[in-house]
mmCIF file with all atom_site columns, C-alpha atoms in Angstrom:
data_model
loop_
_atom_site.group_PDB
_atom_site.id
_atom_site.type_symbol
_atom_site.label_atom_id
_atom_site.label_alt_id
_atom_site.label_comp_id
_atom_site.label_asym_id
_atom_site.label_entity_id
_atom_site.label_seq_id
_atom_site.pdbx_PDB_ins_code
_atom_site.Cartn_x
_atom_site.Cartn_y
_atom_site.Cartn_z
_atom_site.occupancy
_atom_site.B_iso_or_equiv
_atom_site.pdbx_formal_charge
_atom_site.auth_seq_id
_atom_site.auth_comp_id
_atom_site.auth_asym_id
_atom_site.auth_atom_id
_atom_site.pdbx_PDB_model_num
ATOM 1   C CA . SER D 1 1   ? 7.007   13.069  27.607  1.00 41.00 ? 1   SER D CA 1
ATOM 2   C CA . MET D 1 2   ? 7.112   10.082  25.271  1.00 46.00 ? 2   MET D CA 1
ATOM 3   C CA . TYR D 1 3   ? 5.663   6.825   26.655  1.00 48.00 ? 3   TYR D CA 1
ATOM 4   C CA . GLY D 1 4   ? 7.490   3.586   26.023  1.00 57.00 ? 4   GLY D CA 1
ATOM 5   C CA . GLU D 1 5   ? 5.533   0.911   24.117  1.00 59.00 ? 5   GLU D CA 1
ATOM 6   C CA . LYS D 1 6   ? 5.050   -1.408  27.129  1.00 60.00 ? 6   LYS D CA 1
ATOM 7   C CA . ALA D 1 7   ? 4.264   1.379   29.586  1.00 64.00 ? 7   ALA D CA 1
ATOM 8   C CA . PHE D 1 8   ? 1.783   2.898   27.125  1.00 60.00 ? 8   PHE D CA 1
ATOM 9   C CA . TYR D 1 9   ? -0.312  -0.271  26.854  1.00 58.00 ? 9   TYR D CA 1
ATOM 10  C CA . GLU D 1 10  ? -0.133  -0.995  30.613  1.00 63.00 ? 10  GLU D CA 1
ATOM 11  C CA . CYS D 1 11  ? -1.846  2.223   31.623  1.00 72.00 ? 11  CYS D CA 1
ATOM 12  C CA . SER D 1 12  ? -5.619  2.657   31.179  1.00 74.00 ? 12  SER D CA 1
ATOM 13  C CA . CYS D 1 13  ? -5.157  5.957   29.363  1.00 75.00 ? 13  CYS D CA 1
ATOM 14  C CA . GLY D 1 14  ? -2.814  4.272   26.854  1.00 73.00 ? 14  GLY D CA 1
ATOM 15  C CA . ARG D 1 15  ? -5.282  1.455   26.236  1.00 78.00 ? 15  ARG D CA 1
ATOM 16  C CA . MET D 1 16  ? -8.060  3.965   25.625  1.00 79.00 ? 16  MET D CA 1
ATOM 17  C CA . ILE D 1 17  ? -5.885  5.914   23.174  1.00 78.00 ? 17  ILE D CA 1
ATOM 18  C CA . SER D 1 18  ? -4.959  2.641   21.435  1.00 80.00 ? 18  SER D CA 1
ATOM 19  C CA . MET D 1 19  ? -8.647  1.697   21.003  1.00 81.00 ? 19  MET D CA 1
ATOM 20  C CA . ALA D 1 20  ? -9.459  5.196   19.737  1.00 82.00 ? 20  ALA D CA 1
ATOM 21  C CA . CYS D 1 21  ? -6.557  5.136   17.226  1.00 83.00 ? 21  CYS D CA 1
ATOM 22  C CA . SER D 1 22  ? -7.547  1.700   15.884  1.00 85.00 ? 22  SER D CA 1
ATOM 23  C CA . SER D 1 23  ? -11.202 2.699   15.592  1.00 86.00 ? 23  SER D CA 1
ATOM 24  C CA . THR D 1 24  ? -10.387 6.011   13.897  1.00 88.00 ? 24  THR D CA 1
ATOM 25  C CA . SER D 1 25  ? -8.007  4.276   11.478  1.00 89.00 ? 25  SER D CA 1
ATOM 26  C CA . ARG D 1 26  ? -10.707 1.756   10.497  1.00 88.00 ? 26  ARG D CA 1
ATOM 27  C CA . ASP D 1 27  ? -13.258 4.559   10.065  1.00 89.00 ? 27  ASP D CA 1
ATOM 28  C CA . LEU D 1 28  ? -10.908 6.606   7.914   1.00 90.00 ? 28  LEU D CA 1
ATOM 29  C CA . VAL D 1 29  ? -9.962  3.679   5.652   1.00 89.00 ? 29  VAL D CA 1
ATOM 30  C CA . GLN D 1 30  ? -13.656 2.763   5.189   1.00 88.00 ? 30  GLN D CA 1
ATOM 31  C CA . MET D 1 31  ? -14.425 6.375   4.497   1.00 89.00 ? 31  MET D CA 1
ATOM 32  C CA . LEU D 1 32  ? -11.819 6.416   1.743   1.00 87.00 ? 32  LEU D CA 1
ATOM 33  C CA . VAL D 1 33  ? -13.092 3.136   0.269   1.00 86.00 ? 33  VAL D CA 1
ATOM 34  C CA . ASN D 1 34  ? -16.614 4.597   0.240   1.00 87.00 ? 34  ASN D CA 1
ATOM 35  C CA . GLN D 1 35  ? -15.268 7.866   -1.274  1.00 84.00 ? 35  GLN D CA 1
ATOM 36  C CA . ALA D 1 36  ? -16.736 9.916   1.564   1.00 85.00 ? 36  ALA D CA 1
ATOM 37  C CA . SER D 1 37  ? -15.226 12.982  3.220   1.00 82.00 ? 37  SER D CA 1
ATOM 38  C CA . CYS D 1 38  ? -14.128 14.254  6.653   1.00 83.00 ? 38  CYS D CA 1
ATOM 39  C CA . ASP D 1 39  ? -12.771 17.324  8.446   1.00 85.00 ? 39  ASP D CA 1
ATOM 40  C CA . VAL D 1 40  ? -9.100  17.139  7.431   1.00 84.00 ? 40  VAL D CA 1
ATOM 41  C CA . GLY D 1 41  ? -8.060  19.860  9.839   1.00 87.00 ? 41  GLY D CA 1
ATOM 42  C CA . ALA D 1 42  ? -9.637  18.186  12.859  1.00 87.00 ? 42  ALA D CA 1
ATOM 43  C CA . VAL D 1 43  ? -8.048  14.806  12.091  1.00 87.00 ? 43  VAL D CA 1
ATOM 44  C CA . GLU D 1 44  ? -4.684  16.452  11.448  1.00 88.00 ? 44  GLU D CA 1
ATOM 45  C CA . LYS D 1 45  ? -4.786  18.123  14.920  1.00 89.00 ? 45  LYS D CA 1
ATOM 46  C CA . LEU D 1 46  ? -5.691  14.788  16.505  1.00 86.00 ? 46  LEU D CA 1
ATOM 47  C CA . VAL D 1 47  ? -2.816  13.005  14.817  1.00 88.00 ? 47  VAL D CA 1
ATOM 48  C CA . GLU D 1 48  ? -0.308  15.743  15.730  1.00 88.00 ? 48  GLU D CA 1
ATOM 49  C CA . THR D 1 49  ? -1.443  15.647  19.383  1.00 86.00 ? 49  THR D CA 1
ATOM 50  C CA . LEU D 1 50  ? -1.142  11.859  19.568  1.00 83.00 ? 50  LEU D CA 1
ATOM 51  C CA . GLU D 1 51  ? 2.293   11.911  17.950  1.00 82.00 ? 51  GLU D CA 1
ATOM 52  C CA . GLU D 1 52  ? 3.461   14.303  20.662  1.00 80.00 ? 52  GLU D CA 1
ATOM 53  C CA . ILE D 1 53  ? 2.193   11.885  23.361  1.00 72.00 ? 53  ILE D CA 1
ATOM 54  C CA . SER D 1 54  ? 3.580   8.601   22.084  1.00 71.00 ? 54  SER D CA 1
ATOM 55  C CA . ASN D 1 55  ? 5.362   6.875   19.196  1.00 73.00 ? 55  ASN D CA 1
ATOM 56  C CA . VAL D 1 56  ? 3.636   3.479   19.500  1.00 79.00 ? 56  VAL D CA 1
ATOM 57  C CA . ASP D 1 57  ? 2.413   1.502   16.491  1.00 83.00 ? 57  ASP D CA 1
ATOM 58  C CA . VAL D 1 58  ? -1.277  2.423   16.737  1.00 84.00 ? 58  VAL D CA 1
ATOM 59  C CA . VAL D 1 59  ? -0.374  6.107   16.559  1.00 85.00 ? 59  VAL D CA 1
ATOM 60  C CA . HIS D 1 60  ? 1.942   5.511   13.565  1.00 88.00 ? 60  HIS D CA 1
ATOM 61  C CA . LEU D 1 61  ? -0.854  3.518   11.902  1.00 89.00 ? 61  LEU D CA 1
ATOM 62  C CA . LEU D 1 62  ? -3.292  6.404   12.309  1.00 91.00 ? 62  LEU D CA 1
ATOM 63  C CA . GLY D 1 63  ? -0.652  8.784   10.952  1.00 91.00 ? 63  GLY D CA 1
ATOM 64  C CA . ASN D 1 64  ? -0.157  6.613   7.859   1.00 92.00 ? 64  ASN D CA 1
ATOM 65  C CA . ILE D 1 65  ? -3.902  6.389   7.190   1.00 92.00 ? 65  ILE D CA 1
ATOM 66  C CA . PHE D 1 66  ? -4.230  10.149  7.630   1.00 92.00 ? 66  PHE D CA 1
ATOM 67  C CA . GLY D 1 67  ? -1.363  10.589  5.152   1.00 92.00 ? 67  GLY D CA 1
ATOM 68  C CA . ILE D 1 68  ? -3.591  9.035   2.493   1.00 91.00 ? 68  ILE D CA 1
ATOM 69  C CA . VAL D 1 69  ? -6.662  11.015  3.606   1.00 90.00 ? 69  VAL D CA 1
ATOM 70  C CA . ARG D 1 70  ? -4.824  14.328  3.379   1.00 89.00 ? 70  ARG D CA 1
ATOM 71  C CA . VAL D 1 71  ? -3.470  13.729  -0.139  1.00 91.00 ? 71  VAL D CA 1
ATOM 72  C CA . ILE D 1 72  ? -6.894  12.631  -1.412  1.00 87.00 ? 72  ILE D CA 1
ATOM 73  C CA . LEU D 1 73  ? -8.835  15.480  0.184   1.00 85.00 ? 73  LEU D CA 1
ATOM 74  C CA . ASP D 1 74  ? -6.192  18.243  0.334   1.00 83.00 ? 74  ASP D CA 1
ATOM 75  C CA . PRO D 1 75  ? -3.310  17.436  -2.080  1.00 85.00 ? 75  PRO D CA 1
ATOM 76  C CA . LYS D 1 76  ? -0.195  19.598  -2.270  1.00 84.00 ? 76  LYS D CA 1
ATOM 77  C CA . ASP D 1 77  ? 1.712   20.328  -5.502  1.00 83.00 ? 77  ASP D CA 1
ATOM 78  C CA . GLY D 1 78  ? 3.358   17.236  -6.945  1.00 82.00 ? 78  GLY D CA 1
ATOM 79  C CA . GLU D 1 79  ? 1.507   14.773  -4.710  1.00 85.00 ? 79  GLU D CA 1
ATOM 80  C CA . THR D 1 80  ? -0.442  11.912  -6.319  1.00 90.00 ? 80  THR D CA 1
ATOM 81  C CA . VAL D 1 81  ? -3.090  9.713   -4.737  1.00 90.00 ? 81  VAL D CA 1
ATOM 82  C CA . GLU D 1 82  ? -1.579  6.451   -5.943  1.00 92.00 ? 82  GLU D CA 1
ATOM 83  C CA . LYS D 1 83  ? 1.876   7.235   -4.508  1.00 93.00 ? 83  LYS D CA 1
ATOM 84  C CA . ALA D 1 84  ? 0.326   8.303   -1.177  1.00 93.00 ? 84  ALA D CA 1
ATOM 85  C CA . ILE D 1 85  ? -1.673  5.097   -0.975  1.00 93.00 ? 85  ILE D CA 1
ATOM 86  C CA . ALA D 1 86  ? 1.335   2.970   -1.929  1.00 94.00 ? 86  ALA D CA 1
ATOM 87  C CA . SER D 1 87  ? 3.871   4.501   0.462   1.00 93.00 ? 87  SER D CA 1
ATOM 88  C CA . ASN D 1 88  ? 1.535   4.609   3.466   1.00 92.00 ? 88  ASN D CA 1
ATOM 89  C CA . ILE D 1 89  ? 0.182   1.079   2.940   1.00 93.00 ? 89  ILE D CA 1
ATOM 90  C CA . ALA D 1 90  ? 3.783   -0.129  2.613   1.00 92.00 ? 90  ALA D CA 1
ATOM 91  C CA . ASP D 1 91  ? 4.453   1.290   6.112   1.00 91.00 ? 91  ASP D CA 1
ATOM 92  C CA . CYS D 1 92  ? 1.257   -0.251  7.491   1.00 89.00 ? 92  CYS D CA 1
ATOM 93  C CA . LEU D 1 93  ? 2.128   -3.714  6.184   1.00 88.00 ? 93  LEU D CA 1
ATOM 94  C CA . ALA D 1 94  ? 5.879   -3.644  6.967   1.00 86.00 ? 94  ALA D CA 1
ATOM 95  C CA . LEU D 1 95  ? 6.918   -6.145  9.590   1.00 77.00 ? 95  LEU D CA 1
ATOM 96  C CA . GLN D 1 96  ? 7.978   -4.454  12.836  1.00 74.00 ? 96  GLN D CA 1
ATOM 97  C CA . PRO D 1 97  ? 11.408  -5.645  14.083  1.00 70.00 ? 97  PRO D CA 1
ATOM 98  C CA . GLU D 1 98  ? 10.305  -5.762  17.731  1.00 69.00 ? 98  GLU D CA 1
ATOM 99  C CA . THR D 1 99  ? 7.214   -7.904  17.204  1.00 70.00 ? 99  THR D CA 1
ATOM 100 C CA . GLY D 1 100 ? 7.513   -9.483  13.736  1.00 70.00 ? 100 GLY D CA 1
ATOM 101 C CA . LEU D 1 101 ? 3.945   -8.233  13.078  1.00 76.00 ? 101 LEU D CA 1
ATOM 102 C CA . THR D 1 102 ? 2.550   -5.468  10.926  1.00 83.00 ? 102 THR D CA 1
ATOM 103 C CA . MET D 1 103 ? 1.108   -2.222  12.302  1.00 81.00 ? 103 MET D CA 1
ATOM 104 C CA . ALA D 1 104 ? -2.204  -2.948  10.565  1.00 83.00 ? 104 ALA D CA 1
ATOM 105 C CA . PRO D 1 105 ? -4.571  -5.147  12.608  1.00 78.00 ? 105 PRO D CA 1
ATOM 106 C CA . THR D 1 106 ? -6.380  -8.039  10.980  1.00 77.00 ? 106 THR D CA 1
ATOM 107 C CA . GLY D 1 107 ? -9.624  -6.075  10.826  1.00 81.00 ? 107 GLY D CA 1
ATOM 108 C CA . LEU D 1 108 ? -8.010  -3.577  8.444   1.00 86.00 ? 108 LEU D CA 1
ATOM 109 C CA . GLY D 1 109 ? -6.981  -6.226  5.925   1.00 88.00 ? 109 GLY D CA 1
ATOM 110 C CA . VAL D 1 110 ? -10.020 -5.984  3.640   1.00 91.00 ? 110 VAL D CA 1
ATOM 111 C CA . PRO D 1 111 ? -10.399 -2.172  3.480   1.00 91.00 ? 111 PRO D CA 1
ATOM 112 C CA . LEU D 1 112 ? -6.627  -1.718  3.044   1.00 91.00 ? 112 LEU D CA 1
ATOM 113 C CA . LEU D 1 113 ? -6.718  -4.113  0.070   1.00 94.00 ? 113 LEU D CA 1
ATOM 114 C CA . GLN D 1 114 ? -9.683  -2.240  -1.371  1.00 92.00 ? 114 GLN D CA 1
ATOM 115 C CA . LEU D 1 115 ? -7.809  1.043   -0.915  1.00 92.00 ? 115 LEU D CA 1
ATOM 116 C CA . ALA D 1 116 ? -4.690  -0.488  -2.519  1.00 94.00 ? 116 ALA D CA 1
ATOM 117 C CA . HIS D 1 117 ? -6.893  -1.539  -5.453  1.00 95.00 ? 117 HIS D CA 1
ATOM 118 C CA . MET D 1 118 ? -7.972  2.085   -5.902  1.00 92.00 ? 118 MET D CA 1
ATOM 119 C CA . GLY D 1 119 ? -4.312  3.144   -6.067  1.00 94.00 ? 119 GLY D CA 1
ATOM 120 C CA . LEU D 1 120 ? -3.368  0.264   -8.407  1.00 96.00 ? 120 LEU D CA 1
ATOM 121 C CA . GLU D 1 121 ? -6.164  1.223   -10.809 1.00 95.00 ? 121 GLU D CA 1
ATOM 122 C CA . LYS D 1 122 ? -4.874  4.858   -10.898 1.00 93.00 ? 122 LYS D CA 1
ATOM 123 C CA . ASP D 1 123 ? -1.379  3.524   -11.537 1.00 94.00 ? 123 ASP D CA 1
ATOM 124 C CA . GLU D 1 124 ? -2.703  1.299   -14.325 1.00 94.00 ? 124 GLU D CA 1
ATOM 125 C CA . TYR D 1 125 ? -4.376  4.298   -16.025 1.00 94.00 ? 125 TYR D CA 1
ATOM 126 C CA . ARG D 1 126 ? -1.140  6.281   -15.752 1.00 92.00 ? 126 ARG D CA 1
ATOM 127 C CA . TYR D 1 127 ? 0.813   3.324   -17.161 1.00 92.00 ? 127 TYR D CA 1
ATOM 128 C CA . LYS D 1 128 ? -1.502  2.918   -20.150 1.00 92.00 ? 128 LYS D CA 1
ATOM 129 C CA . SER D 1 129 ? -1.251  6.647   -20.843 1.00 92.00 ? 129 SER D CA 1
ATOM 130 C CA . SER D 1 130 ? 2.562   6.714   -20.701 1.00 87.00 ? 130 SER D CA 1
ATOM 131 C CA . VAL D 1 131 ? 4.471   6.901   -23.996 1.00 83.00 ? 131 VAL D CA 1
ATOM 132 C CA . LYS D 1 132 ? 7.651   5.054   -22.915 1.00 84.00 ? 132 LYS D CA 1
ATOM 133 C CA . LYS D 1 133 ? 6.432   2.224   -20.743 1.00 83.00 ? 133 LYS D CA 1
ATOM 134 C CA . THR D 1 134 ? 9.907   0.775   -20.097 1.00 82.00 ? 134 THR D CA 1
ATOM 135 C CA . ASN D 1 135 ? 10.685  3.946   -18.059 1.00 83.00 ? 135 ASN D CA 1
ATOM 136 C CA . PHE D 1 136 ? 7.467   3.853   -16.070 1.00 88.00 ? 136 PHE D CA 1
ATOM 137 C CA . ASP D 1 137 ? 7.773   4.876   -12.376 1.00 90.00 ? 137 ASP D CA 1
ATOM 138 C CA . ALA D 1 138 ? 5.441   2.534   -10.511 1.00 93.00 ? 138 ALA D CA 1
ATOM 139 C CA . SER D 1 139 ? 3.873   3.731   -7.244  1.00 94.00 ? 139 SER D CA 1
ATOM 140 C CA . PHE D 1 140 ? 3.823   0.217   -5.720  1.00 95.00 ? 140 PHE D CA 1
ATOM 141 C CA . ASP D 1 141 ? 7.133   -1.632  -5.386  1.00 93.00 ? 141 ASP D CA 1
ATOM 142 C CA . VAL D 1 142 ? 7.625   -5.423  -5.460  1.00 93.00 ? 142 VAL D CA 1
ATOM 143 C CA . CYS D 1 143 ? 7.770   -5.749  -1.640  1.00 92.00 ? 143 CYS D CA 1
ATOM 144 C CA . THR D 1 144 ? 4.472   -3.897  -1.162  1.00 93.00 ? 144 THR D CA 1
ATOM 145 C CA . ILE D 1 145 ? 2.739   -5.955  -3.839  1.00 95.00 ? 145 ILE D CA 1
ATOM 146 C CA . GLN D 1 146 ? 4.027   -9.143  -2.194  1.00 93.00 ? 146 GLN D CA 1
ATOM 147 C CA . ALA D 1 147 ? 2.683   -7.991  1.192   1.00 92.00 ? 147 ALA D CA 1
ATOM 148 C CA . LEU D 1 148 ? -0.671  -7.227  -0.383  1.00 94.00 ? 148 LEU D CA 1
ATOM 149 C CA . MET D 1 149 ? -0.742  -10.656 -2.056  1.00 94.00 ? 149 MET D CA 1
ATOM 150 C CA . GLU D 1 150 ? -0.132  -12.255 1.335   1.00 92.00 ? 150 GLU D CA 1
ATOM 151 C CA . GLN D 1 151 ? -2.999  -10.214 2.799   1.00 92.00 ? 151 GLN D CA 1
ATOM 152 C CA . LEU D 1 152 ? -5.262  -11.349 -0.037  1.00 94.00 ? 152 LEU D CA 1
ATOM 153 C CA . GLN D 1 153 ? -4.295  -14.967 0.496   1.00 94.00 ? 153 GLN D CA 1
ATOM 154 C CA . GLN D 1 154 ? -5.279  -14.731 4.198   1.00 91.00 ? 154 GLN D CA 1
ATOM 155 C CA . ILE D 1 155 ? -8.547  -12.963 3.416   1.00 93.00 ? 155 ILE D CA 1
ATOM 156 C CA . ARG D 1 156 ? -9.386  -15.520 0.760   1.00 93.00 ? 156 ARG D CA 1
ATOM 157 C CA . THR D 1 157 ? -8.699  -18.394 3.147   1.00 93.00 ? 157 THR D CA 1
ATOM 158 C CA . MET D 1 158 ? -10.949 -16.840 5.779   1.00 92.00 ? 158 MET D CA 1
ATOM 159 C CA . LYS D 1 159 ? -13.578 -16.097 3.102   1.00 92.00 ? 159 LYS D CA 1
ATOM 160 C CA . LYS D 1 160 ? -13.862 -12.449 4.124   1.00 92.00 ? 160 LYS D CA 1
ATOM 161 C CA . LEU D 1 161 ? -14.567 -11.341 0.536   1.00 93.00 ? 161 LEU D CA 1
ATOM 162 C CA . PRO D 1 162 ? -16.631 -12.843 -2.313  1.00 95.00 ? 162 PRO D CA 1
ATOM 163 C CA . GLU D 1 163 ? -14.478 -14.934 -4.672  1.00 95.00 ? 163 GLU D CA 1
ATOM 164 C CA . GLU D 1 164 ? -15.296 -12.632 -7.606  1.00 95.00 ? 164 GLU D CA 1
ATOM 165 C CA . GLU D 1 165 ? -13.790 -9.664  -5.716  1.00 95.00 ? 165 GLU D CA 1
ATOM 166 C CA . CYS D 1 166 ? -10.737 -11.762 -4.743  1.00 95.00 ? 166 CYS D CA 1
ATOM 167 C CA . VAL D 1 167 ? -10.171 -12.610 -8.439  1.00 95.00 ? 167 VAL D CA 1
ATOM 168 C CA . GLU D 1 168 ? -10.447 -8.920  -9.376  1.00 96.00 ? 168 GLU D CA 1
ATOM 169 C CA . LEU D 1 169 ? -7.937  -7.955  -6.681  1.00 96.00 ? 169 LEU D CA 1
ATOM 170 C CA . GLU D 1 170 ? -5.646  -10.771 -7.719  1.00 96.00 ? 170 GLU D CA 1
ATOM 171 C CA . LEU D 1 171 ? -5.578  -9.582  -11.328 1.00 96.00 ? 171 LEU D CA 1
ATOM 172 C CA . SER D 1 172 ? -4.981  -5.975  -10.227 1.00 96.00 ? 172 SER D CA 1
ATOM 173 C CA . LEU D 1 173 ? -2.063  -7.089  -8.057  1.00 96.00 ? 173 LEU D CA 1
ATOM 174 C CA . ALA D 1 174 ? -0.644  -9.189  -10.893 1.00 95.00 ? 174 ALA D CA 1
ATOM 175 C CA . LYS D 1 175 ? -0.668  -6.178  -13.235 1.00 95.00 ? 175 LYS D CA 1
ATOM 176 C CA . GLY D 1 176 ? 0.782   -4.034  -10.421 1.00 95.00 ? 176 GLY D CA 1
ATOM 177 C CA . LEU D 1 177 ? 3.611   -6.531  -9.970  1.00 94.00 ? 177 LEU D CA 1
ATOM 178 C CA . SER D 1 178 ? 4.373   -6.391  -13.671 1.00 93.00 ? 178 SER D CA 1
ATOM 179 C CA . ARG D 1 179 ? 4.654   -2.597  -13.450 1.00 93.00 ? 179 ARG D CA 1
ATOM 180 C CA . ALA D 1 180 ? 6.810   -2.899  -10.321 1.00 93.00 ? 180 ALA D CA 1
ATOM 181 C CA . PHE D 1 181 ? 9.276   -5.150  -12.183 1.00 91.00 ? 181 PHE D CA 1
ATOM 182 C CA . ILE D 1 182 ? 9.389   -2.734  -15.101 1.00 90.00 ? 182 ILE D CA 1
ATOM 183 C CA . SER D 1 183 ? 9.949   0.223   -12.781 1.00 90.00 ? 183 SER D CA 1
ATOM 184 C CA . ASP D 1 184 ? 12.600  -1.602  -10.761 1.00 87.00 ? 184 ASP D CA 1
ATOM 185 C CA . SER D 1 185 ? 14.427  -2.605  -13.933 1.00 85.00 ? 185 SER D CA 1
ATOM 186 C CA . ALA D 1 186 ? 14.344  0.978   -15.258 1.00 82.00 ? 186 ALA D CA 1
ATOM 187 C CA . LYS D 1 187 ? 15.720  2.355   -11.983 1.00 82.00 ? 187 LYS D CA 1
ATOM 188 C CA . ARG D 1 188 ? 18.577  -0.180  -11.914 1.00 80.00 ? 188 ARG D CA 1
ATOM 189 C CA . LYS D 1 189 ? 19.521  0.586   -15.513 1.00 77.00 ? 189 LYS D CA 1
ATOM 190 C CA . ALA D 1 190 ? 19.421  4.309   -14.848 1.00 74.00 ? 190 ALA D CA 1
ATOM 191 C CA . LYS D 1 191 ? 21.678  3.883   -11.840 1.00 71.00 ? 191 LYS D CA 1
ATOM 192 C CA . PHE D 1 192 ? 24.258  1.435   -13.196 1.00 69.00 ? 192 PHE D CA 1
ATOM 193 C CA . GLU D 1 193 ? 24.032  1.825   -16.962 1.00 62.00 ? 193 GLU D CA 1
ATOM 194 C CA . PRO D 1 194 ? 22.912  5.414   -17.657 1.00 50.00 ? 194 PRO D CA 1
ATOM 195 C CA . LYS D 1 195 ? 24.240  5.395   -21.253 1.00 51.00 ? 195 LYS D CA 1
ATOM 196 C CA . ARG D 1 196 ? 23.117  1.959   -22.298 1.00 52.00 ? 196 ARG D CA 1
ATOM 197 C CA . LYS D 1 197 ? 19.879  1.601   -24.195 1.00 50.00 ? 197 LYS D CA 1
ATOM 198 C CA . SER D 1 198 ? 17.324  -0.763  -22.708 1.00 48.00 ? 198 SER D CA 1
ATOM 199 C CA . GLN D 1 199 ? 17.494  -4.237  -24.172 1.00 48.00 ? 199 GLN D CA 1
ATOM 200 C CA . GLY D 1 200 ? 13.922  -5.062  -23.136 1.00 51.00 ? 200 GLY D CA 1
ATOM 201 C CA . GLY D 1 201 ? 14.510  -7.977  -20.796 1.00 52.00 ? 201 GLY D CA 1
ATOM 202 C CA . LEU D 1 202 ? 11.950  -9.946  -18.851 1.00 54.00 ? 202 LEU D CA 1
ATOM 203 C CA . SER D 1 203 ? 10.488  -6.990  -16.958 1.00 55.00 ? 203 SER D CA 1
ATOM 204 C CA . SER D 1 204 ? 9.658   -4.972  -20.080 1.00 54.00 ? 204 SER D CA 1
ATOM 205 C CA . LYS D 1 205 ? 8.361   -8.057  -21.947 1.00 58.00 ? 205 LYS D CA 1
ATOM 206 C CA . LEU D 1 206 ? 6.194   -9.125  -19.005 1.00 58.00 ? 206 LEU D CA 1
ATOM 207 C CA . ALA D 1 207 ? 3.723   -6.304  -19.710 1.00 59.00 ? 207 ALA D CA 1
ATOM 208 C CA . THR D 1 208 ? 2.921   -7.871  -23.122 1.00 61.00 ? 208 THR D CA 1
ATOM 209 C CA . TYR D 1 209 ? 1.858   -11.180 -21.594 1.00 61.00 ? 209 TYR D CA 1
ATOM 210 C CA . SER D 1 210 ? -1.725  -12.115 -20.787 1.00 64.00 ? 210 SER D CA 1
ATOM 211 C CA . ILE D 1 211 ? -2.883  -11.489 -17.190 1.00 68.00 ? 211 ILE D CA 1
ATOM 212 C CA . ALA D 1 212 ? -2.749  -15.231 -16.441 1.00 64.00 ? 212 ALA D CA 1
ATOM 213 C CA . GLU D 1 213 ? 0.818   -15.421 -17.775 1.00 62.00 ? 213 GLU D CA 1
ATOM 214 C CA . GLN D 1 214 ? 1.867   -12.295 -15.840 1.00 62.00 ? 214 GLN D CA 1
ATOM 215 C CA . GLN D 1 215 ? 0.536   -13.751 -12.613 1.00 67.00 ? 215 GLN D CA 1
ATOM 216 C CA . HIS D 1 216 ? 2.170   -17.147 -13.185 1.00 62.00 ? 216 HIS D CA 1
ATOM 217 C CA . VAL D 1 217 ? 5.591   -15.593 -13.906 1.00 60.00 ? 217 VAL D CA 1
ATOM 218 C CA . ALA D 1 218 ? 5.379   -13.015 -11.147 1.00 64.00 ? 218 ALA D CA 1
ATOM 219 C CA . LEU D 1 219 ? 4.356   -15.467 -8.460  1.00 64.00 ? 219 LEU D CA 1
ATOM 220 C CA . ALA D 1 220 ? 7.003   -17.941 -9.574  1.00 58.00 ? 220 ALA D CA 1
ATOM 221 C CA . MET D 1 221 ? 9.670   -15.222 -9.331  1.00 59.00 ? 221 MET D CA 1
ATOM 222 C CA . LEU D 1 222 ? 8.553   -14.386 -5.802  1.00 60.00 ? 222 LEU D CA 1
ATOM 223 C CA . ASP D 1 223 ? 8.349   -18.074 -4.856  1.00 51.00 ? 223 ASP D CA 1
ATOM 224 C CA . PHE D 1 224 ? 4.872   -17.196 -3.569  1.00 45.00 ? 224 PHE D CA 1
#
């Protein structure tokens, strides 16, 4: 049977499972950052068993992290690493309506950002290789980039990363935000104005700005 959130954490078994999920999630993220490997089948069985027992946040968190692991180590047709990283990190950083907090604990902030950086770099390569950049389909949307920027701000304040690495992440996020605006603009035009040619508004022009200009405009638009 499915345990409720409160009942799950009140029992000793639930607390042990919670600790194991958090620890395994951290280990998996660090493994991905270090480009190591693991037994995909064994982790998949663990996640499936836990999902049958409970639907609490720590189990969902582990499921999201495993979603990235599986695509990197055992991808199916049509799956891309950058989209798997983006969609699963978006879930990890989304605010939960019951608590107002994210599923990802504070200790996962740094490796999740480093993992996001890996996905952003793959997206950047795909963007540079695309012929028609105004129709680019970005893996990371504006909301996810904003959540990652907030994570970086917290990590920077707590000095959990060297400043040089923070600057590198900041620039990667700024470029990612530019691509997200371009992608969002293309999707809106395709939905509401399918026959109208793109006029190349702010989103498409943003990609031609310098990194500093992109960051300034993007953060101003987000009121960050």
